Amino acid sequence: LKGFVGFSNLPRQVHNKSIKKGFQFTVMVVGESGLGKSTLINTLFNTSIYPNKEPKEPTNETPKTVDIQTITADIEENGVKLKLTIIDTPGFGDYINNENSWQPILENIEARFDAYLEQENRVNRKRLIDTRVHACVYFIPPTGHSLRPIDIEFMTRLHHRVNLIPVIAKSDILSDEEIKSFKSRILEDIAYHNIQIYQPPIYDNDDAETIQENKDIILSMPFCVVGSDKPFKVGNKNVRGRKYPWGIIEVDNPEHCDFVKLRQMLIRTHMEELKEYTNEVLYEKYRSQKLISSEV
Ligand code: GDP
Ligand code: MG
């Protein structure tokens, strides 16, 4: 299945009209440099959306802001078109004073809401361009301890505005036991700070298989992920993974990490759900708060 991403089963998620128009889907990735954001995006979409770049030489200059970059790719699969936008936030948490690292990211998300609101308020509302962020994948460094203040701050500031999907970055460097206890400590922190992360809704009238799938997704959160675009031979199969003296950690093997679950949720089963939640809950809340604050 090389080159196959899997969004072409989107028609099962939505009706025909949106298929013809094509899908727009916008994902933001946040986390410190070197945590594997670009690699994971390439692994997810099976393409080199990010060209391989030479790592930057460290310099004495300190850039002052989180730099926000947008990359758009048109991909087509079995006649289904997807306009995919990746918003990358290099620089987050990389500076000596990271106190307000979350701020430019929140501003960017809200500016996209404003742009949508502005279009809705126009007389001619025929073709609304939706650049709102539908999911934010937040990379937690694989420390094995618990969430750091900067993680808590970021998630607390952002969870009312975007579907937050925290992941444990580079999880291949942790053992199974370390991952297990790290996950439960992260979940405790998330609960303690009342942080809302995205969870697939469970509908009673779904079929048993879908319900089980969604439960499995929820139980695996926060997903531990491994990114790689390098294929290795295992037996007579080519697998994507990372090589260690004792063996290969396979990206697409659910026994090795949760990459498949993340991809499943983001692309194959919950893309439309993430868009709906963004529109009907997150954006709606922003819009009504804005209306109230503009009433004098
Ligand atoms: P970014 O700065 O967050 O975009 O990180 P990159 O994707 O550029 O990756 C930084 C370095 O980490 C590169 O050398 C990658 O090969 C490596 N890397 C990326 N993903 C993983 C992973 O899942 N595990 C390990 N061990 N290394 C990774
Ligand atoms: Mg990068």
Short mmCIF file of N, CA and C in Angstrom, two decimals, residues 23 49 54 70 138-139 163 182 190-191 197 207-209 220 234 248:
data_model
loop_
_atom_site.label_atom_id
_atom_site.label_comp_id
_atom_site.label_asym_id
_atom_site.label_seq_id
_atom_site.Cartn_x
_atom_site.Cartn_y
_atom_site.Cartn_z
N PHE A 23 -11.97 18.36 -0.11
CA PHE A 23 -11.90 18.61 1.31
C PHE A 23 -10.79 19.58 1.63
N ILE A 49 6.18 16.30 2.15
CA ILE A 49 5.65 17.65 2.15
C ILE A 49 6.77 18.58 2.60
N GLU A 54 18.87 20.81 5.94
CA GLU A 54 20.03 20.68 6.79
C GLU A 54 19.67 21.28 8.14
N THR A 70 3.29 27.97 6.89
CA THR A 70 2.16 27.21 6.36
C THR A 70 2.55 26.50 5.08
N TYR A 138 0.05 18.31 19.50
CA TYR A 138 1.03 18.89 20.41
C TYR A 138 2.05 17.82 20.83
N PHE A 139 3.31 18.09 20.55
CA PHE A 139 4.38 17.12 20.79
C PHE A 139 4.95 17.27 22.20
N ASN A 163 -9.03 21.67 18.59
CA ASN A 163 -9.01 20.26 18.98
C ASN A 163 -7.57 19.87 19.29
N PHE A 182 4.34 6.91 31.81
CA PHE A 182 4.35 8.30 31.31
C PHE A 182 2.95 8.70 30.86
N ILE A 190 -3.44 16.14 32.91
CA ILE A 190 -4.48 16.71 32.05
C ILE A 190 -5.80 16.83 32.83
N ALA A 191 -6.11 15.79 33.59
CA ALA A 191 -7.35 15.81 34.37
C ALA A 191 -7.26 16.84 35.49
N ILE A 197 -8.79 17.50 26.01
CA ILE A 197 -8.15 17.07 24.78
C ILE A 197 -9.22 16.46 23.88
N ASP A 207 -22.20 1.05 15.08
CA ASP A 207 -22.08 -0.41 15.15
C ASP A 207 -20.99 -0.78 16.15
N ALA A 208 -21.05 -2.03 16.61
CA ALA A 208 -20.17 -2.49 17.68
C ALA A 208 -18.70 -2.30 17.33
N GLU A 209 -18.38 -2.51 16.06
CA GLU A 209 -16.98 -2.40 15.62
C GLU A 209 -16.47 -0.96 15.77
N SER A 220 -5.75 4.60 24.13
CA SER A 220 -4.34 4.74 23.76
C SER A 220 -3.82 6.16 23.94
N VAL A 234 12.05 -6.21 6.76
CA VAL A 234 11.81 -7.13 7.86
C VAL A 234 11.21 -8.37 7.22
N ILE A 248 14.18 -3.41 14.91
CA ILE A 248 13.59 -2.25 14.25
C ILE A 248 12.26 -1.91 14.90
#
